[in-house]
Amino acid sequence: MAPPLDRRHFLKGAAALGAAPLIGGLQACGGSDATPASGNLDESAGFDYPLALPLPFAHGVASGDPLRDRVIIWTRITETTPSADEIAVRWEVSETPDFARVLRSGTQRTNAARDWTVKVDVTQLAPASSYYYRFHAFGRTSITGRTRTAPDSAVDSLRIAVLSCSSYWSSWWSGLGHLADRNDLDLVIHCGDYIYDFVDQDEEVRARKDAKDTALPDYRDWLNIGELRRRYALWRSDPNNLRAHQQHPWFIVWDNHDLDEDYGNELATPFDGEQSTTTLAQTTQVFWEWTPSRPVKADGSGEFILVDDGSYPAPEDSQRVWRRLPYGPLLDVFGVDTQIGLPGHGLTMDASHLPSGNSLMGRTQFEWLTQSMRASAEAGVTWRLVNNQTWLAPADVPDLVEGLPPLPKIGISRWSDYPEERAALLQNLRGDHGAGSRVRNNIVVSGDAHGNLASDLIESTALLGAYVSGLPVPNPRPGSTAANVLAGFGRATTGNLGPLNLREASVGVEFAPSSMGRGGGDELLANALQLEPGSAATVAGTRLLELALIALNKNIQFLEWVDHGYGIVHLTADRAVFEYWWQDKLTPGSPDVLGRQMIAWAQTDSSGLVARFQDQIDDVTAHGLAVAPTRGTRVADPAPLTQTLAPR
């Protein structure tokens, strides 16, 4: 699949086999199944592989996909050369970071077929509880990880971090360091592009060992499954990323850069695509190997494969990723796949649920999502949150009025090419077309476009119509750099008239907190105009772009396309608060800056001076609230980092 260039083309127009060891494919010479007492852990003989901690647990630990009574824990065994066909790894779980009392333990054997990764579905845990875990092999112990199970009864709040598009080469990932330092999070959601295939020519910020050489596998697209696995190792060699996984459970879906089976680079390389042997099946296989994700059944039901005996939880079909995490009566979390169905992957998507046109999701996934969200609402769950890859709400060239032929679209989001399915999804939530009662309190969190977006969810792309918003004004808050003043545009008012709901067409809200590194509008604009990235001129040009998009797309309530970072979703029984947290991606250890705070209400209340309507996202100040960072009430001690992080 060729690198996507939609946004770059748009902004420019608007402006005028590797030499390193492939550990996953190596086998032990002796063919013995017995684990040796000590592994091959001496790095002194020129061993070259992305690492951060001492062998064999050089890539740290991670956890993910928590349920009320179980969670996946992960690590990897790394040796200079494998010392046996299989390695036995012992794991332990405790309620305290000192492991004074081990609650659960066991042993799992790993091998080259799964790239020496260890994934355990730890069972018999208590709901809404924090736990600590670690691994042992070759007489050595991993760092300690911290995780948290989902609740199964009412809790006062839930706190979820959201990020996407985490490009190692584009940023120092200060935001991941700040995420690691937060002790009140329930879950970290990644919306895709968890890894990247190629280096962006505009964003050569850093490289492993400062080697910006496309002959090396750590600075170009992968050529085979060994180099693909190595890419995950490179990502896990970053201290901030490693610590963020150490401290919190994650819920991850993939996007286009994760599933790139075709060789392609923006920087010139000494290789061509004919040398690549990577397949789509390998990209999804390695995703399951290297992420702490719980696989689902192959039947498209979205139901988990639950492993109770401590064995490795292997997927039945590695290309199925959509799934649901129940978080008690306050929240259901859904993960969807709006990537693998794109034409470049060569799969045929069943579009029989649509009157005509193409399907991005396929009928099986579409029906699973709509039926599951309806069942969630009927069960009385307050909020539904969808982990989605790319902006769902309209954010493009609008049509003038409904009924006329649509105008050509720029393609900021792939949903511009699938308007019929987007309309069917949102109409289903509204209860149209015989779907039944309306499903309310829907939140979509998205990535891909590398910009900060808050939007109502409407299907209409018409500029003129019954839906009305307030006028856009500059954001009074600054960004993470001195040049990024008045960071973006938002709407100061709700646009509603007293108890009159002029945004009733919205069936939910969308929250997209930029990217964890990959460049936004200002960097692409700087490249097009040959200006200094981050300069006042490029920021000013991006402000014009933001103003045009928010003015032409009335559903957008906030837009900022310069800064980068992550978001926080703070959920209670009566409201959802959304925070955009930004860091200067070019500066290691950049401070956390709260760039904007938005709110959505769980119940309609039109008795006050400013009505509160469900399924609408507003600036907190539009409701007379002060901007103040939210904080969680359930806090757990951090997992200790008892080993020195030394990226190499």
XYZ file of C-alpha atoms in Angstrom:
648
model
C 0.000 0.000 0.000
C 1.491 3.319 -1.019
C 1.935 5.987 1.668
C -1.254 8.086 1.986
C -0.805 11.572 0.513
C -4.290 13.079 0.682
C -3.576 15.728 3.302
C -0.168 16.568 1.831
C -1.593 17.072 -1.671
C -4.406 19.141 -0.249
C -2.159 21.452 1.747
C 0.363 21.906 -1.048
C -2.447 22.803 -3.399
C -3.868 25.199 -0.860
C -0.459 26.872 -0.474
C 0.043 27.636 -4.219
C 16.826 -7.820 3.708
C 18.443 -5.978 6.552
C 21.858 -6.562 8.032
C 20.564 -6.672 11.628
C 19.602 -9.995 13.282
C 16.017 -11.139 12.708
C 15.498 -12.815 16.036
C 11.971 -14.021 15.384
C 13.100 -16.354 12.630
C 16.031 -17.995 14.435
C 15.884 -21.516 15.786
C 18.134 -23.192 18.343
C 20.818 -25.379 16.803
C 20.447 -28.283 19.159
C 16.694 -28.738 18.795
C 16.304 -29.276 22.529
C 12.982 -28.487 24.197
C 14.574 -28.078 27.609
C 15.049 -24.522 28.858
C 18.704 -23.895 29.747
C 19.589 -22.572 33.184
C 21.003 -19.388 31.677
C 20.252 -17.865 28.318
C 22.421 -16.156 25.739
C 22.314 -12.723 27.334
C 25.745 -11.260 26.563
C 25.433 -8.208 24.286
C 29.168 -7.563 24.068
C 29.720 -9.453 20.790
C 28.186 -6.778 18.552
C 24.529 -7.722 19.103
C 22.354 -5.156 17.326
C 18.628 -5.055 18.080
C 16.431 -2.274 19.518
C 16.493 -2.667 23.311
C 15.763 -0.570 26.390
C 16.308 -2.797 29.438
C 18.671 -5.675 30.301
C 18.147 -8.987 28.500
C 16.005 -11.052 28.421
C 13.142 -8.652 29.303
C 14.583 -5.810 27.235
C 11.218 -4.546 25.945
C 9.504 -4.250 29.283
C 5.998 -5.432 30.119
C 2.488 -4.480 29.085
C -1.151 -5.282 29.802
C -4.403 -4.821 27.955
C -8.036 -5.607 27.192
C -9.089 -5.793 30.853
C -12.383 -7.396 31.821
C -14.001 -7.456 35.250
C -12.151 -10.604 36.340
C -9.179 -10.968 33.974
C -6.557 -9.096 31.995
C -3.878 -9.862 29.406
C -0.267 -9.413 30.547
C 2.645 -9.390 28.063
C 6.412 -9.528 27.775
C 9.054 -10.809 25.350
C 12.138 -12.959 25.800
C 15.115 -11.516 23.900
C 18.437 -13.332 23.648
C 21.412 -12.658 21.406
C 20.646 -16.060 19.865
C 17.903 -18.411 21.079
C 19.252 -20.943 23.559
C 16.470 -23.506 23.051
C 13.476 -24.285 20.889
C 11.210 -23.242 23.769
C 11.750 -21.033 26.800
C 9.777 -21.392 30.025
C 8.706 -18.065 31.544
C 7.137 -17.755 34.978
C 4.644 -14.982 35.728
C 3.260 -13.593 38.997
C 0.436 -11.219 39.961
C 0.073 -9.388 43.281
C -2.067 -6.673 44.854
C 1.018 -4.727 45.912
C 4.162 -3.680 44.021
C 6.397 -5.461 46.550
C 4.754 -8.848 45.818
C 4.418 -9.539 49.530
C 1.631 -11.947 48.614
C 1.447 -13.543 45.159
C -2.194 -14.014 44.185
C -1.832 -15.715 40.816
C 1.137 -17.361 39.127
C 2.044 -19.851 36.444
C 4.478 -20.777 33.703
C 4.103 -20.326 29.952
C 6.463 -21.573 27.240
C 7.295 -19.372 24.292
C 9.028 -20.044 20.973
C 10.088 -18.527 17.662
C 6.678 -19.104 16.048
C 5.250 -16.308 18.216
C 8.502 -14.301 18.165
C 9.298 -15.273 21.768
C 6.421 -13.169 23.117
C 4.544 -14.168 26.258
C 0.842 -13.353 26.674
C -1.128 -14.595 29.649
C -4.861 -14.224 30.249
C -4.766 -13.822 34.027
C -8.074 -14.925 35.574
C -9.881 -14.863 38.939
C -9.219 -11.189 39.616
C -11.478 -8.721 41.442
C -13.355 -6.002 39.507
C -12.209 -2.363 39.476
C -8.914 -3.277 41.133
C -5.275 -2.464 40.494
C -2.729 -5.279 40.269
C 1.019 -5.646 39.774
C 2.709 -8.318 37.669
C 6.171 -9.512 36.639
C 7.948 -12.318 34.770
C 10.969 -14.581 35.471
C 13.339 -16.442 33.117
C 17.015 -17.486 33.204
C 17.205 -16.461 36.858
C 16.298 -12.867 35.984
C 13.165 -10.834 36.658
C 11.368 -8.298 34.479
C 10.375 -4.856 35.632
C 7.046 -4.740 37.459
C 3.911 -3.730 35.580
C 0.684 -2.232 36.894
C -2.762 -2.947 35.463
C -6.407 -2.435 36.393
C -9.500 -4.566 35.852
C -12.821 -3.196 34.614
C -15.663 -2.573 37.074
C -18.831 -4.659 37.047
C -20.889 -2.331 39.257
C -21.303 1.412 39.640
C -18.186 3.576 40.083
C -18.076 7.332 40.539
C -15.980 7.943 37.427
C -13.879 6.384 34.689
C -10.776 7.972 33.159
C -9.509 7.004 29.736
C -6.505 8.343 27.840
C -6.773 8.491 24.027
C -3.939 8.674 21.494
C -3.101 7.711 17.925
C -0.499 7.984 15.174
C 2.568 7.400 17.345
C 5.517 7.945 15.005
C 8.873 7.257 16.667
C 10.849 9.259 14.102
C 8.564 12.331 14.306
C 8.553 13.079 18.026
C 10.268 12.611 21.376
C 6.970 11.258 22.798
C 6.934 13.477 25.884
C 3.186 12.860 26.058
C 3.703 9.153 26.652
C 5.949 10.044 29.553
C 3.211 12.216 31.039
C 0.698 9.405 30.550
C 3.007 7.050 32.420
C 3.106 9.468 35.357
C -0.672 9.595 35.726
C -1.883 7.285 38.498
C -5.646 7.629 38.095
C -6.256 6.158 34.629
C -8.458 3.145 34.003
C -7.445 2.529 30.399
C -5.321 3.851 27.535
C -6.974 3.684 24.111
C -4.903 3.716 20.931
C -6.889 4.473 17.756
C -4.395 3.002 15.305
C -1.077 3.674 13.592
C 0.404 2.177 16.725
C 3.562 1.617 14.681
C 4.724 3.221 11.410
C 6.098 1.709 8.248
C 8.146 4.596 6.805
C 9.829 7.834 7.867
C 7.980 11.012 6.882
C 10.295 13.189 4.801
C 9.083 16.282 6.680
C 9.715 14.821 10.140
C 13.214 13.432 10.581
C 13.308 14.300 14.286
C 15.222 11.293 15.611
C 16.528 7.839 14.770
C 17.802 4.865 16.711
C 21.439 5.564 17.653
C 20.979 8.736 15.586
C 21.499 6.631 12.429
C 19.310 8.336 9.797
C 20.241 5.811 7.137
C 17.548 4.166 4.997
C 19.813 1.182 4.377
C 19.072 0.247 7.998
C 15.810 -1.540 8.882
C 15.084 0.922 11.703
C 14.801 3.877 9.297
C 12.681 2.609 6.422
C 9.754 0.361 5.576
C 10.038 -3.302 6.520
C 10.891 -5.925 3.896
C 9.794 -9.088 5.700
C 8.195 -10.391 8.870
C 11.488 -10.244 10.771
C 11.875 -6.535 10.105
C 8.204 -5.993 10.924
C 8.701 -7.598 14.321
C 11.800 -5.500 14.774
C 9.681 -2.360 14.243
C 7.612 -3.189 17.320
C 10.879 -3.743 19.204
C 12.067 -0.282 18.126
C 8.854 1.287 19.453
C 9.281 -0.609 22.759
C 12.858 0.639 23.067
C 11.592 4.182 23.696
C 11.566 4.885 27.462
C 8.335 6.922 27.456
C 6.431 4.328 25.454
C 7.800 1.493 27.566
C 6.776 3.239 30.806
C 3.292 4.102 29.516
C 2.727 0.404 28.827
C 4.235 -0.546 32.165
C 1.793 1.619 34.133
C -1.587 1.164 32.395
C -3.708 -1.379 30.510
C -4.185 -0.571 26.807
C -6.956 -1.156 24.250
C -5.545 -1.009 20.710
C -6.898 -1.178 17.167
C -4.864 -1.013 13.965
C -4.846 1.447 11.065
C -3.129 1.782 7.689
C 0.491 2.089 8.841
C 0.145 -0.963 11.091
C -1.119 -3.065 8.170
C 1.217 -1.902 5.410
C 2.008 -5.050 3.448
C 3.520 -3.176 0.492
C 6.989 -1.630 0.538
C 7.010 2.160 0.178
C 9.081 5.059 1.504
C 9.120 8.841 1.197
C 12.905 8.853 1.639
C 15.030 7.141 -1.003
C 16.222 3.649 -0.020
C 18.617 1.150 -1.642
C 15.785 -1.378 -1.916
C 12.757 -1.749 -4.142
C 9.331 -3.191 -3.497
C 10.083 -6.422 -5.325
C 12.305 -7.483 -2.430
C 9.445 -7.282 0.074
C 7.811 -10.532 1.168
C 5.499 -9.060 3.823
C 1.848 -10.106 3.608
C -1.323 -8.697 5.159
C -1.658 -11.862 7.244
C 1.813 -11.276 8.678
C 1.023 -7.681 9.672
C -2.025 -8.814 11.648
C -0.171 -11.811 13.090
C 2.604 -9.607 14.469
C 0.043 -7.132 15.846
C -1.338 -9.921 18.044
C 2.180 -11.066 19.006
C 3.465 -7.666 20.127
C 0.386 -5.969 21.644
C -1.317 -6.945 24.919
C -4.581 -7.488 23.027
C -7.116 -10.272 23.603
C -8.048 -12.095 20.358
C -11.626 -12.652 19.277
C -13.443 -15.568 17.708
C -13.318 -15.994 13.936
C -17.108 -15.953 13.527
C -17.401 -12.141 13.528
C -19.333 -12.087 16.800
C -16.717 -9.852 18.430
C -16.655 -12.286 21.359
C -13.336 -12.889 23.064
C -11.374 -16.110 23.061
C -11.080 -16.648 26.819
C -8.115 -18.765 27.920
C -8.402 -20.164 31.445
C -5.365 -22.451 31.635
C -2.559 -19.905 31.264
C -1.677 -20.955 27.712
C -0.927 -18.447 24.952
C -4.181 -16.803 23.672
C -3.715 -17.245 19.906
C -6.255 -15.711 17.475
C -8.461 -17.986 15.373
C -8.383 -15.421 12.570
C -5.720 -12.737 12.983
C -7.622 -10.335 10.675
C -10.547 -9.930 13.119
C -9.960 -7.077 15.564
C -13.373 -5.601 16.456
C -14.364 -6.296 20.056
C -16.044 -4.856 23.170
C -14.861 -4.121 26.699
C -17.722 -3.822 29.233
C -16.959 -1.324 32.005
C -19.976 -1.840 34.235
C -23.150 0.270 34.164
C -21.236 3.464 33.308
C -19.546 2.464 30.039
C -19.177 0.016 27.165
C -16.043 0.358 25.004
C -16.124 -0.847 21.391
C -13.175 -1.255 19.041
C -13.893 -1.210 15.299
C -11.949 -1.806 12.091
C -12.334 0.806 9.339
C -9.001 -0.026 7.702
C -8.729 -3.628 6.586
C -11.733 -3.265 4.268
C -10.081 -0.591 2.122
C -9.446 -1.706 -1.491
C -5.647 -1.729 -1.155
C -5.748 -4.850 1.025
C -7.577 -6.904 -1.603
C -10.410 -8.123 0.613
C -14.038 -8.207 -0.517
C -16.428 -6.458 1.866
C -20.088 -7.503 2.004
C -22.145 -4.349 1.307
C -25.552 -6.046 1.243
C -26.708 -3.967 4.222
C -26.536 -0.835 2.043
C -28.896 0.118 -0.815
C -25.935 0.713 -3.104
C -22.260 1.642 -3.072
C -19.339 0.240 -1.118
C -18.838 -0.778 2.496
C -15.868 0.136 4.664
C -16.905 -2.020 7.620
C -18.631 -4.959 5.931
C -22.078 -6.192 6.873
C -20.951 -8.520 9.668
C -19.078 -5.803 11.542
C -21.753 -3.149 10.845
C -24.489 -5.342 12.288
C -22.337 -6.367 15.240
C -21.630 -2.717 16.110
C -25.167 -1.371 15.717
C -26.781 -4.311 17.486
C -24.242 -4.238 20.313
C -24.639 -0.501 20.863
C -28.412 -0.875 20.900
C -28.174 -3.758 23.388
C -25.872 -1.637 25.546
C -28.404 1.205 25.648
C -31.287 -1.156 26.358
C -29.305 -2.632 29.263
C -29.106 0.851 30.803
C -25.394 1.491 30.294
C -24.844 5.264 30.480
C -22.101 5.787 27.850
C -20.917 4.022 24.691
C -17.373 4.793 23.498
C -16.137 3.616 20.075
C -12.393 3.284 19.422
C -12.334 4.285 15.750
C -9.457 4.855 13.334
C -10.341 7.967 11.334
C -12.586 11.044 11.661
C -16.186 9.929 11.240
C -17.963 13.299 11.282
C -17.948 15.421 8.102
C -14.754 17.513 7.824
C -14.288 18.319 4.172
C -15.661 20.425 1.324
C -19.393 20.664 2.138
C -22.314 20.292 -0.233
C -24.508 23.357 -0.565
C -27.861 21.752 0.252
C -29.236 18.233 0.616
C -30.409 16.580 -2.584
C -27.958 18.177 -5.008
C -25.046 16.164 -6.439
C -22.168 16.179 -3.931
C -19.168 18.411 -4.508
C -15.701 16.802 -4.878
C -14.073 15.962 -1.553
C -10.479 16.485 -0.430
C -10.285 13.175 1.411
C -9.177 14.286 4.881
C -11.013 11.212 6.173
C -11.705 7.975 4.309
C -15.354 8.298 5.374
C -15.737 10.898 2.599
C -15.712 7.922 0.217
C -18.301 5.994 2.234
C -21.085 8.517 2.953
C -23.841 5.944 2.538
C -22.476 3.677 5.259
C -21.789 6.619 7.565
C -25.388 7.757 7.101
C -26.677 4.233 7.739
C -24.668 3.974 10.954
C -25.824 7.301 12.357
C -29.424 6.771 11.243
C -29.415 3.424 12.994
C -28.339 5.138 16.229
C -31.126 7.653 15.712
C -33.651 4.828 15.413
C -34.509 5.493 11.754
C -35.269 2.827 9.146
C -37.067 0.544 11.582
C -34.069 0.199 13.873
C -36.175 0.994 16.917
C -35.583 3.444 19.750
C -32.784 5.987 19.674
C -29.377 5.113 21.127
C -28.016 8.088 23.063
C -24.757 9.071 24.775
C -22.438 7.839 22.024
C -18.771 8.894 21.965
C -16.428 8.192 19.056
C -12.692 8.670 19.656
C -10.616 8.891 16.485
C -7.150 9.443 15.065
C -5.520 9.330 11.606
C -5.881 12.991 10.527
C -3.234 14.297 13.009
C -5.455 17.173 14.115
C -7.440 18.074 17.232
C -11.166 17.717 16.512
C -14.378 17.938 18.519
C -17.575 17.413 16.565
C -21.205 16.467 16.716
C -22.028 13.311 14.778
C -24.313 14.159 11.868
C -24.502 12.509 8.478
C -25.415 15.588 6.481
C -22.559 17.277 4.614
C -24.789 20.175 3.498
C -23.805 23.694 4.464
C -27.437 24.796 4.651
C -30.030 22.924 6.679
C -31.878 22.648 9.977
C -28.751 21.951 12.041
C -27.228 25.205 13.374
C -24.075 25.867 15.428
C -22.591 28.916 17.109
C -20.052 31.138 15.365
C -16.392 30.020 15.445
C -13.942 32.154 17.417
C -10.206 31.751 18.211
C -9.288 29.458 21.070
C -8.117 31.779 23.886
C -5.646 29.170 25.154
C -2.103 28.752 23.765
C -0.484 25.590 22.489
C 2.721 23.910 23.621
C 5.076 26.276 21.745
C 5.517 30.051 21.802
C 4.431 30.319 18.153
C 1.153 28.490 18.660
C -0.933 31.285 20.141
C -4.752 31.268 19.996
C -4.489 27.561 19.316
C -7.290 26.666 16.926
C -10.914 27.681 16.544
C -13.950 26.676 18.574
C -17.484 27.821 19.139
C -18.004 30.054 22.155
C -21.737 29.261 22.387
C -23.831 26.156 21.891
C -25.796 27.716 19.023
C -29.066 26.614 20.601
C -31.774 29.159 21.441
C -32.841 28.669 25.048
C -34.799 25.404 25.205
C -34.864 25.191 21.383
C -32.490 22.430 20.247
C -31.004 23.479 16.892
C -28.486 20.592 16.912
C -30.992 17.805 17.405
C -29.696 15.943 14.330
C -26.572 14.903 16.230
C -26.542 11.292 17.459
C -23.293 11.475 19.393
C -19.975 13.268 19.723
C -16.500 12.749 18.301
C -13.231 13.447 20.122
C -9.932 13.283 18.199
C -6.870 14.461 20.172
C -4.342 14.951 17.358
C -1.384 12.567 17.017
C 1.431 11.350 19.215
C 4.003 12.741 16.798
C 2.994 12.464 13.156
C 2.811 15.903 11.571
C -0.243 18.125 11.280
C -1.314 20.929 9.013
C 1.454 23.337 9.964
C 4.295 20.960 9.079
C 2.799 20.028 5.737
C 2.180 23.684 5.023
C 5.766 24.532 5.976
C 7.062 21.915 3.554
C 4.835 23.183 0.750
C 5.902 26.824 1.245
C 9.534 26.070 2.142
C 9.130 27.718 5.544
C 10.561 26.851 8.929
C 8.374 24.226 10.689
C 6.714 25.676 13.768
C 7.295 29.246 12.654
C 4.745 31.990 13.182
C 4.086 32.071 9.427
C 3.171 28.382 9.216
C 0.999 28.623 12.327
C -0.811 31.627 10.854
C -1.388 29.755 7.602
C -2.771 26.776 9.479
C -5.133 29.088 11.378
C -6.676 30.056 8.027
C -7.104 26.401 7.126
C -8.737 25.648 10.487
C -11.100 28.602 10.151
C -12.174 27.498 6.675
C -12.914 23.945 7.805
C -14.858 24.876 10.945
C -16.836 27.537 9.081
C -17.760 25.153 6.253
C -18.493 22.141 8.477
C -21.095 23.289 10.975
C -20.857 20.053 13.004
C -17.231 20.828 14.030
C -17.138 22.445 17.458
C -13.347 22.703 17.845
C -10.436 22.313 15.429
C -6.686 22.748 15.948
C -4.142 21.342 13.475
C -0.748 22.374 14.863
C -0.213 20.761 18.258
C 0.282 17.121 19.204
C -0.285 14.901 22.212
C -3.073 12.860 23.741
C -6.542 13.280 25.208
C -8.335 12.439 28.441
C -11.982 11.364 28.629
C -13.395 11.721 32.148
C -16.788 10.014 32.511
C -19.333 10.304 35.284
C -23.043 9.510 35.436
C -23.999 13.036 34.359
C -21.221 14.231 32.030
C -18.262 13.405 29.824
C -15.346 15.850 29.928
C -12.791 15.838 27.110
C -9.303 17.312 27.503
C -6.666 17.986 24.830
C -3.173 17.675 26.329
C -0.305 18.915 24.134
C 3.493 18.748 24.219
C 6.175 20.217 21.956
C 7.093 17.124 19.976
C 10.525 18.496 19.053
C 11.657 18.955 22.676
C 12.484 15.986 24.932
C 10.678 16.235 28.267
C 8.279 18.893 26.998
C 5.684 19.947 29.626
C 2.006 18.999 29.445
C -0.282 21.829 28.288
C -4.080 21.713 28.540
C -5.162 23.171 25.206
C -8.953 22.854 25.325
C -11.657 21.320 27.497
C -15.015 20.176 26.118
C -18.111 18.605 27.645
C -21.102 16.416 26.747
C -24.110 15.776 28.954
C -25.686 12.419 29.823
C -29.177 13.880 30.319
C -31.066 16.722 28.686
C -31.831 19.663 30.971
C -33.319 22.791 29.406
C -34.226 24.503 32.662
C -31.083 26.634 32.977
C -29.928 29.730 31.121
C -28.027 27.485 28.701
C -29.777 24.227 27.866
C -27.902 20.963 28.180
C -28.713 18.580 25.343
C -27.474 15.025 24.944
C -25.232 14.011 22.042
C -23.640 17.452 21.661
C -20.085 18.486 22.485
C -19.426 22.038 23.706
C -16.642 24.072 25.224
C -17.005 23.935 29.013
C -17.126 27.737 29.167
C -20.274 27.725 27.005
C -22.019 26.242 30.055
C -20.490 28.672 32.536
C -17.854 26.218 33.768
C -14.223 27.087 34.429
C -11.425 25.273 32.639
C -9.865 23.007 35.273
C -8.119 19.641 34.743
C -10.172 16.670 35.857
C -8.786 14.207 38.364
C -9.678 10.654 39.263
C -10.662 9.413 42.698
C -9.315 5.880 42.292
C -5.539 6.156 42.537
C -2.971 3.354 42.670
C 0.734 3.435 43.499
C 2.893 3.402 40.368
C 4.789 0.291 39.389
C 8.428 0.847 40.370
C 11.125 1.108 37.722
C 13.989 -0.741 39.396
C 16.170 -1.123 36.302
C 17.934 1.543 34.270
C 16.349 2.435 30.951
C 19.148 2.479 28.367
C 17.845 2.688 24.770
C 20.290 1.028 22.380
